[in-house]
mmCIF file with all atom_site columns, C-alpha atoms in Angstrom:
data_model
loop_
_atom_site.group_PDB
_atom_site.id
_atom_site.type_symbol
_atom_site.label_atom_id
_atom_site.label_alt_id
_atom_site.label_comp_id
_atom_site.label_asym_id
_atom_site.label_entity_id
_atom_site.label_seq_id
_atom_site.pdbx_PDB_ins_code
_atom_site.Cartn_x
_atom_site.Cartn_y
_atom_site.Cartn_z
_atom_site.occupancy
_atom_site.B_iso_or_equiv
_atom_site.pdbx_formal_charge
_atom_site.auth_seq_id
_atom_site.auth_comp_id
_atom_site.auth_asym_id
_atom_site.auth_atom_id
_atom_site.pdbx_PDB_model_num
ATOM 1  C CA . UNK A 1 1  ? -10.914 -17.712 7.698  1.00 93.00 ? 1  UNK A CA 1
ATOM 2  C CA . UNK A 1 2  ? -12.621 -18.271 4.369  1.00 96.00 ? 2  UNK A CA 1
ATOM 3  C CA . UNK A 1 3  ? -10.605 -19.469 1.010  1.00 93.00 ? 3  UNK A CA 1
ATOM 4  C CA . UNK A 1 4  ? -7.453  -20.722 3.169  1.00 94.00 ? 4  UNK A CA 1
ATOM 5  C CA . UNK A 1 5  ? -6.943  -22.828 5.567  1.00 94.00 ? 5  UNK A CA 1
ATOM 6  C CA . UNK A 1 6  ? -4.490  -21.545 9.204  1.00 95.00 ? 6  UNK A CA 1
ATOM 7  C CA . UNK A 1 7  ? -2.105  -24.255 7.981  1.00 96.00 ? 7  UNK A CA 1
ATOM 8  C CA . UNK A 1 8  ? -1.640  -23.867 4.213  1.00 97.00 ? 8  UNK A CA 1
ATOM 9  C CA . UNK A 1 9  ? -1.385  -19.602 4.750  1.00 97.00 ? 9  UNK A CA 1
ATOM 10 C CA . UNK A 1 10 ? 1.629   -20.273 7.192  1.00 97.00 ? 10 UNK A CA 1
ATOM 11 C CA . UNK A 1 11 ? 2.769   -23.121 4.983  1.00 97.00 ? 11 UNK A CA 1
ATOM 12 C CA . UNK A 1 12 ? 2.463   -20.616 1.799  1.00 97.00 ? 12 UNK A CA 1
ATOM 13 C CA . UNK A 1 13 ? 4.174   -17.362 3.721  1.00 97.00 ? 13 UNK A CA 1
ATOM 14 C CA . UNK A 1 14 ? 6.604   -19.551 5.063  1.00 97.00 ? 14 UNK A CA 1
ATOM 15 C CA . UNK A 1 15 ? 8.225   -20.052 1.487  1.00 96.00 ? 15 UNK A CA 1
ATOM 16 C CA . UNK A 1 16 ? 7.918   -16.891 0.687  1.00 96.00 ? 16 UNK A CA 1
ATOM 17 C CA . UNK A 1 17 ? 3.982   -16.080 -1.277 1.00 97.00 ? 17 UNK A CA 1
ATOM 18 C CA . UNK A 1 18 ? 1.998   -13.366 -0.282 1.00 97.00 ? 18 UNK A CA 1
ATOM 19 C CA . UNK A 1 19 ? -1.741  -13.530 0.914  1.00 97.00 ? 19 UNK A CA 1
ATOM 20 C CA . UNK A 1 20 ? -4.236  -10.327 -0.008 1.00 97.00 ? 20 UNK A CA 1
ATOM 21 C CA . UNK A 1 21 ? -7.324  -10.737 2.463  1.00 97.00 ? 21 UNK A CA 1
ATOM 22 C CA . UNK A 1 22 ? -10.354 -8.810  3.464  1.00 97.00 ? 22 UNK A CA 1
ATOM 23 C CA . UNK A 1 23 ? -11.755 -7.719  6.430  1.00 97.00 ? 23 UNK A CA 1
ATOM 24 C CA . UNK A 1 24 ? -15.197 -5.535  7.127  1.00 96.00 ? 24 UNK A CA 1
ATOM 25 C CA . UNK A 1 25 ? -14.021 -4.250  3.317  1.00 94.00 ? 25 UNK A CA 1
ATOM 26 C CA . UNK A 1 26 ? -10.941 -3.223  3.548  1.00 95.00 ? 26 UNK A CA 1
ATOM 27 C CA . UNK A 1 27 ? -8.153  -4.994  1.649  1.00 97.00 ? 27 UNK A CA 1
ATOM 28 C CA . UNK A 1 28 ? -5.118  -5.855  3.247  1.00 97.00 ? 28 UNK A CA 1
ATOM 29 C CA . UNK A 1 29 ? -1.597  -7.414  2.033  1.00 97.00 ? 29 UNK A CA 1
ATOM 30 C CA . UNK A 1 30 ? 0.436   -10.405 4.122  1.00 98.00 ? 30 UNK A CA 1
ATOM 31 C CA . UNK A 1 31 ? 3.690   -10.329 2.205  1.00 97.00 ? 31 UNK A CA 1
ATOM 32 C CA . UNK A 1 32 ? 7.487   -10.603 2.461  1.00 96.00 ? 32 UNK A CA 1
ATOM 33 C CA . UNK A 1 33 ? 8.866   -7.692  2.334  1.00 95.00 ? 33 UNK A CA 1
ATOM 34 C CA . UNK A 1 34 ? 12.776  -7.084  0.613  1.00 92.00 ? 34 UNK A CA 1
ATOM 35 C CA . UNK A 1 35 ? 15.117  -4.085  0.808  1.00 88.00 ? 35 UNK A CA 1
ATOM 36 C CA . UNK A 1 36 ? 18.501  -3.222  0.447  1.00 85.00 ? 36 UNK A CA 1
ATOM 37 C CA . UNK A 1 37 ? 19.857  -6.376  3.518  1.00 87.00 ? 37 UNK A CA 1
ATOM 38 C CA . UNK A 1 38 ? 17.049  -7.382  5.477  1.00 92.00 ? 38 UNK A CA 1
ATOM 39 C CA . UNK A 1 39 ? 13.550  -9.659  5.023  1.00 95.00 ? 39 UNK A CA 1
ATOM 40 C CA . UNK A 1 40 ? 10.511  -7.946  6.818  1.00 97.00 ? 40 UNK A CA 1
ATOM 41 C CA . UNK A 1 41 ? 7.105   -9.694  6.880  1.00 97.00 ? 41 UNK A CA 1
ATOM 42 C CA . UNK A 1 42 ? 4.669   -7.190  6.686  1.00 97.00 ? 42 UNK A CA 1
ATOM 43 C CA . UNK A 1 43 ? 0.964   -6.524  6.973  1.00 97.00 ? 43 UNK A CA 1
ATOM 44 C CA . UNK A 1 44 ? -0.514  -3.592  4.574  1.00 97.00 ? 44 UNK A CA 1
ATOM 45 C CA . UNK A 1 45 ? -3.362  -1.399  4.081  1.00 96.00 ? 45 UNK A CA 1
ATOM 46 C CA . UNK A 1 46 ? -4.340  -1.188  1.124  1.00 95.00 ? 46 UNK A CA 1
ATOM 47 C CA . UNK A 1 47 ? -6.880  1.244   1.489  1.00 90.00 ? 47 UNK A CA 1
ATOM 48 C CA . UNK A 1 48 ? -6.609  3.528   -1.962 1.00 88.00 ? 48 UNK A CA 1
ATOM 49 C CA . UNK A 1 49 ? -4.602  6.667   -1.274 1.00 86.00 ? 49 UNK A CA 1
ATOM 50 C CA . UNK A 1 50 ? -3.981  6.075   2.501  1.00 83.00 ? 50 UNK A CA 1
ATOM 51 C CA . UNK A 1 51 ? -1.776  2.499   1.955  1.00 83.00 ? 51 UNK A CA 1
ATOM 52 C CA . UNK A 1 52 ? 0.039   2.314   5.206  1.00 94.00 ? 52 UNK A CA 1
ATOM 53 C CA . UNK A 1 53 ? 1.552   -1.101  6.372  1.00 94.00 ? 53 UNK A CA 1
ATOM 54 C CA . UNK A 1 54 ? 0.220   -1.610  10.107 1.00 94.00 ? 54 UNK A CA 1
ATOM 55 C CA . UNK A 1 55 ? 2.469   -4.704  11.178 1.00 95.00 ? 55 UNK A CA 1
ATOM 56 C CA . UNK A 1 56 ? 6.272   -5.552  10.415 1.00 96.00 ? 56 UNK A CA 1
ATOM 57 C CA . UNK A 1 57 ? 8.907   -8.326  11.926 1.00 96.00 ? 57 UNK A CA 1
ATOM 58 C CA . UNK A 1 58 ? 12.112  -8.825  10.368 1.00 95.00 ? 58 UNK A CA 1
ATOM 59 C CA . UNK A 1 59 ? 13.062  -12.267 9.360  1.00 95.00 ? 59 UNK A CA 1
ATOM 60 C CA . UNK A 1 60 ? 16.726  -13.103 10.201 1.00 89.00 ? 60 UNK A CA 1
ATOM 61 C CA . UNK A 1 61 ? 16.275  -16.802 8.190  1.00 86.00 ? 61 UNK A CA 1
ATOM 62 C CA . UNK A 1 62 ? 17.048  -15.772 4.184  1.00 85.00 ? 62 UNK A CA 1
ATOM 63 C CA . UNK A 1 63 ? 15.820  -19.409 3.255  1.00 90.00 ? 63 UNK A CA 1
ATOM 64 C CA . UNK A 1 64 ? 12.087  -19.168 4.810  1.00 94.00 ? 64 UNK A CA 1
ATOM 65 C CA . UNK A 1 65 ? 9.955   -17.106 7.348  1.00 96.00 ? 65 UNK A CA 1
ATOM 66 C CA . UNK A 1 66 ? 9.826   -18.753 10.612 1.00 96.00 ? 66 UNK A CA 1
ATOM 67 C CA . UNK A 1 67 ? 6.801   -20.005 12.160 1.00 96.00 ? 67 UNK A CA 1
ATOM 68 C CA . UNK A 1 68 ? 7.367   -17.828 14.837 1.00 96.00 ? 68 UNK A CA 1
ATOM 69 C CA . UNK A 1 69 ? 8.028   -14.534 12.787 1.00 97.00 ? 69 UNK A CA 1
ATOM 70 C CA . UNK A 1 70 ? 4.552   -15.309 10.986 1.00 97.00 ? 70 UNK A CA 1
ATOM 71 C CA . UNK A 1 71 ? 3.405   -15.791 14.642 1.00 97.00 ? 71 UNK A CA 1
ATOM 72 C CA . UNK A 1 72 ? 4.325   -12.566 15.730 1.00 97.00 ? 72 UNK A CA 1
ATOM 73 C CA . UNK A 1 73 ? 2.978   -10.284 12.459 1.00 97.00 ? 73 UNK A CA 1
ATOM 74 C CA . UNK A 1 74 ? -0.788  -12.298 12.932 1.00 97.00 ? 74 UNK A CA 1
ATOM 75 C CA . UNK A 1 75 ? -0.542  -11.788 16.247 1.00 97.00 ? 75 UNK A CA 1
ATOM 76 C CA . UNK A 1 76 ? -0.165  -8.239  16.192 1.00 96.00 ? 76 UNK A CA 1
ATOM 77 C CA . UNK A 1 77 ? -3.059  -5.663  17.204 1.00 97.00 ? 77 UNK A CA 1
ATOM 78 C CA . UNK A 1 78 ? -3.540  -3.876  14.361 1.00 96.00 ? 78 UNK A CA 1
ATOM 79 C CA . UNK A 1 79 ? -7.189  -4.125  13.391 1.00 96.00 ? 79 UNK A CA 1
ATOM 80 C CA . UNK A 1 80 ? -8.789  -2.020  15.443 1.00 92.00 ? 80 UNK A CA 1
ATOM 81 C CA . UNK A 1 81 ? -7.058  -3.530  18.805 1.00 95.00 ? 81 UNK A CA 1
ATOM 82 C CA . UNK A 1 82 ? -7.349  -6.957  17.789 1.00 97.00 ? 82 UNK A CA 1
ATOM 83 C CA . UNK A 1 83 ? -4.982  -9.657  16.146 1.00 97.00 ? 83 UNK A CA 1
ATOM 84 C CA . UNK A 1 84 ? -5.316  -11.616 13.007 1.00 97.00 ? 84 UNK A CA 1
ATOM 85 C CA . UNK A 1 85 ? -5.966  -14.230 15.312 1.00 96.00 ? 85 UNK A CA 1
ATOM 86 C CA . UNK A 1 86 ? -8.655  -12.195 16.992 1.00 97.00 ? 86 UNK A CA 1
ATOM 87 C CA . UNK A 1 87 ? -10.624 -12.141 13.525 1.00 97.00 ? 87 UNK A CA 1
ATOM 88 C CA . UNK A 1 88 ? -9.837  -14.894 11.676 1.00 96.00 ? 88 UNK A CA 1
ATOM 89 C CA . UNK A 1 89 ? -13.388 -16.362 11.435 1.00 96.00 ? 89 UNK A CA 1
ATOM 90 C CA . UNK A 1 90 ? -13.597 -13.031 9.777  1.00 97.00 ? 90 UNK A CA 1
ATOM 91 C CA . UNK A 1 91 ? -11.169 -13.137 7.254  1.00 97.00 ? 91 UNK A CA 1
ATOM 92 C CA . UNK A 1 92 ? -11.798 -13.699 3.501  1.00 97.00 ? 92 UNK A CA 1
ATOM 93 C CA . UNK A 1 93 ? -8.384  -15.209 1.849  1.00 97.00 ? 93 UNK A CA 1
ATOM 94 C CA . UNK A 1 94 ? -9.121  -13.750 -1.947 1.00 96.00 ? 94 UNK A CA 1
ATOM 95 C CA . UNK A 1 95 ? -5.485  -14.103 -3.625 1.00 95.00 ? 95 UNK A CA 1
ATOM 96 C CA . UNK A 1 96 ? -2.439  -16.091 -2.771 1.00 95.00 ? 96 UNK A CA 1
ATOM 97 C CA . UNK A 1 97 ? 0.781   -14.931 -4.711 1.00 95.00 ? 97 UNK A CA 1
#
């Protein structure tokens, strides 16, 4: 992953930030997500008039995201059948929120 490290983007979602990243030009969005009683962390799409999010795991801790939730969204096989993991080397961080 360019412009993050693995440990600072689970240190940074952990409390709560979100990450936009690209991959083979497409922007995506690693974010908490909020609604009415529940925390979701949430991958989106951001592709312009098509947004769609393509990975979601509620977090059940109000005070930070679990390791193991953030685990679970990156590990997820939603680009093209592979993980977050899968394409890491991939990945350009551009903004952290």
């Amino acid at each position: 992953m360019k412009g993050l490290g693995m440990e600072e983007l689970y240190e940074l979602i952990s409390y709560f930030h979100e990450a936009e990243f690209e991959y083979k030009g497409t922007t995506y969005m690693l974010q908490p997500e909020f609604d009415e009683n529940d925390i979701y962390l949430v991958i989106w799409d951001c592709t312009p008039n098509a947004a769609k999010c393509i990975a979601k795991h509620k977090v059940t801790d109000k005070s930070a995201i679990p390791f193991s939730v953030i685990d679970s969204v990156l590990s997820e096989k939603c680009f093209d059948g592979k993980s977050f993991m899968e394409i890491e080397a991939d990945i350009l961080v551009t903004t952290v929120y």
